[in-house]
Amino acid sequence: MTRAGTILVPHMSEGKVVEYDLDGKVVWSVAAKSAWQALRLKNGKHAHLRDAQRYVREVNPKGRRSGN
């Protein structure tokens, strides 16, 4: 659960990470192939940890990678 009271859910089979409010409404979504964990960083960005790819991808709230 995020500080905002939302939940970040990696959907491995759908290739995305989705942020839901507590009513189940989609707040935010980003493509994330094989993501098995997602967390909100203190700087407001999201980190998606991948499985077999063995890397971390950090994206801003607009879904763009850091630095883009």
Coordinates of N, CA and C in Angstrom, one line a residue:
M1 N 0.9 -1.2 0.0 CA 0.0 0.0 0.0 C 0.9 1.2 0.0
T2 N 0.5 2.2 -0.8 CA 1.3 3.5 -0.8 C 0.8 4.4 0.3
R3 N 1.6 5.5 0.5 CA 1.2 6.5 1.5 C -0.1 7.2 1.1
A4 N -0.4 7.2 -0.2 CA -1.7 7.8 -0.6 C -2.9 6.9 -0.3
G5 N -2.6 5.7 0.2 CA -3.7 4.7 0.4 C -4.2 4.0 -0.8
T6 N -3.3 3.9 -1.8 CA -3.6 3.1 -3.0 C -2.7 1.8 -3.0
I7 N -3.0 0.9 -3.9 CA -2.3 -0.3 -4.0 C -1.6 -0.5 -5.4
L8 N -0.3 -0.8 -5.4 CA 0.4 -1.1 -6.7 C 0.4 -2.6 -6.9
V9 N -0.1 -3.0 -8.0 CA -0.3 -4.4 -8.3 C 0.4 -4.8 -9.6
P10 N 1.5 -5.6 -9.6 CA 2.0 -6.1 -10.9 C 1.2 -7.2 -11.4
H11 N 0.8 -7.1 -12.7 CA 0.0 -8.1 -13.4 C 1.0 -8.8 -14.4
M12 N 1.7 -9.8 -14.0 CA 2.7 -10.5 -14.8 C 2.1 -11.0 -16.1
S13 N 0.9 -11.6 -16.1 CA 0.3 -12.2 -17.3 C -0.2 -11.1 -18.2
E14 N -0.5 -9.9 -17.7 CA -1.0 -8.8 -18.6 C 0.1 -7.9 -19.0
G15 N 1.3 -8.0 -18.4 CA 2.5 -7.2 -18.8 C 2.3 -5.7 -18.3
K16 N 1.8 -5.5 -17.1 CA 1.6 -4.1 -16.7 C 1.6 -4.1 -15.1
V17 N 1.8 -2.9 -14.6 CA 1.6 -2.6 -13.2 C 0.5 -1.6 -13.1
V18 N -0.4 -1.8 -12.2 CA -1.6 -1.0 -12.1 C -1.7 -0.5 -10.6
E19 N -2.0 0.8 -10.5 CA -2.3 1.4 -9.1 C -3.8 1.5 -9.0
Y20 N -4.3 0.9 -7.9 CA -5.8 0.9 -7.6 C -6.0 1.7 -6.4
D21 N -7.2 2.4 -6.4 CA -7.6 3.0 -5.1 C -8.4 1.9 -4.3
L22 N -8.8 2.1 -3.1 CA -9.4 1.1 -2.3 C -10.8 0.6 -2.7
D23 N -11.3 1.3 -3.7 CA -12.6 0.9 -4.3 C -12.4 0.0 -5.6
G24 N -11.1 -0.2 -5.9 CA -10.8 -1.0 -7.1 C -10.7 -0.2 -8.4
K25 N -10.8 1.1 -8.3 CA -10.7 1.9 -9.5 C -9.2 2.1 -9.9
V26 N -8.9 2.1 -11.2 CA -7.6 2.2 -11.7 C -7.2 3.7 -11.6
V27 N -6.1 4.0 -10.9 CA -5.6 5.3 -10.7 C -4.5 5.6 -11.7
W28 N -3.7 4.6 -12.0 CA -2.5 4.7 -12.8 C -2.1 3.3 -13.4
S29 N -1.5 3.3 -14.6 CA -1.1 2.0 -15.2 C 0.1 2.3 -16.1
V30 N 1.0 1.3 -16.1 CA 2.1 1.4 -17.0 C 2.5 0.0 -17.5
A31 N 2.9 -0.1 -18.8 CA 3.4 -1.4 -19.3 C 4.7 -1.8 -18.6
A32 N 4.7 -3.1 -18.2 CA 5.9 -3.6 -17.4 C 5.9 -5.1 -17.6
K33 N 6.6 -5.5 -18.6 CA 6.7 -6.9 -19.0 C 7.3 -7.7 -17.8
S34 N 6.6 -8.7 -17.4 CA 7.1 -9.6 -16.3 C 7.4 -9.0 -15.0
A35 N 6.8 -7.9 -14.7 CA 7.1 -7.3 -13.3 C 6.5 -8.2 -12.3
W36 N 7.3 -8.4 -11.2 CA 6.8 -9.3 -10.1 C 6.7 -8.5 -8.8
Q37 N 7.2 -7.2 -8.8 CA 7.0 -6.4 -7.7 C 7.0 -4.9 -8.1
A38 N 6.2 -4.1 -7.5 CA 6.2 -2.7 -7.8 C 6.1 -1.9 -6.5
L39 N 6.9 -0.8 -6.4 CA 6.8 0.0 -5.2 C 7.0 1.5 -5.6
R40 N 6.4 2.3 -4.7 CA 6.5 3.8 -4.9 C 7.7 4.2 -4.1
L41 N 8.6 5.0 -4.8 CA 9.8 5.5 -4.1 C 9.5 6.8 -3.4
K42 N 10.3 7.2 -2.5 CA 10.1 8.4 -1.7 C 10.1 9.6 -2.6
N43 N 10.7 9.6 -3.8 CA 10.8 10.7 -4.7 C 9.5 10.8 -5.6
G44 N 8.5 9.9 -5.4 CA 7.3 9.9 -6.1 C 7.3 9.0 -7.4
K45 N 8.5 8.5 -7.7 CA 8.6 7.6 -8.9 C 8.3 6.2 -8.5
H46 N 8.1 5.3 -9.5 CA 7.8 3.9 -9.2 C 8.9 3.1 -9.7
A47 N 9.2 2.0 -8.9 CA 10.2 1.1 -9.3 C 9.6 -0.3 -9.6
H48 N 9.9 -0.9 -10.7 CA 9.3 -2.2 -11.1 C 10.4 -3.2 -11.1
L49 N 10.4 -4.2 -10.3 CA 11.4 -5.2 -10.3 C 11.0 -6.3 -11.2
R50 N 11.9 -6.7 -12.1 CA 11.5 -7.7 -13.1 C 12.0 -9.1 -12.6
D51 N 11.5 -10.1 -13.2 CA 11.8 -11.5 -12.8 C 13.1 -12.0 -13.5
A52 N 12.9 -12.7 -14.5 CA 14.1 -13.4 -15.2 C 15.0 -12.3 -15.9
Q53 N 14.5 -11.1 -16.1 CA 15.3 -10.1 -16.7 C 16.3 -9.5 -15.7
R54 N 16.1 -9.7 -14.4 CA 17.0 -9.3 -13.3 C 17.4 -7.8 -13.4
Y55 N 16.4 -6.9 -13.5 CA 16.8 -5.5 -13.4 C 15.6 -4.7 -12.8
V56 N 15.9 -3.5 -12.4 CA 14.9 -2.6 -11.8 C 14.7 -1.5 -12.8
R57 N 13.4 -1.2 -13.1 CA 13.1 0.0 -14.0 C 12.4 1.0 -13.1
E58 N 12.9 2.2 -13.2 CA 12.3 3.3 -12.4 C 11.5 4.2 -13.4
V59 N 10.3 4.5 -13.2 CA 9.5 5.4 -14.1 C 8.9 6.5 -13.3
N60 N 8.6 7.6 -14.0 CA 7.9 8.7 -13.3 C 6.4 8.5 -13.3
P61 N 5.6 9.3 -12.7 CA 4.2 9.1 -12.6 C 3.5 9.1 -14.0
K62 N 4.2 9.6 -15.0 CA 3.6 9.6 -16.4 C 4.0 8.3 -17.1
G63 N 4.7 7.4 -16.4 CA 5.1 6.1 -17.0 C 6.3 6.2 -17.8
R64 N 7.1 7.3 -17.8 CA 8.3 7.4 -18.6 C 9.5 7.0 -17.7
R65 N 10.5 6.4 -18.3 CA 11.7 6.0 -17.5 C 12.4 7.2 -17.0
S66 N 13.1 7.1 -15.9 CA 13.9 8.2 -15.3 C 14.8 8.8 -16.4
G67 N 14.8 10.1 -16.4 CA 15.7 10.9 -17.3 C 15.0 11.2 -18.6
N68 N 13.8 10.6 -18.9 CA 13.1 10.9 -20.1 C 11.9 11.8 -19.9

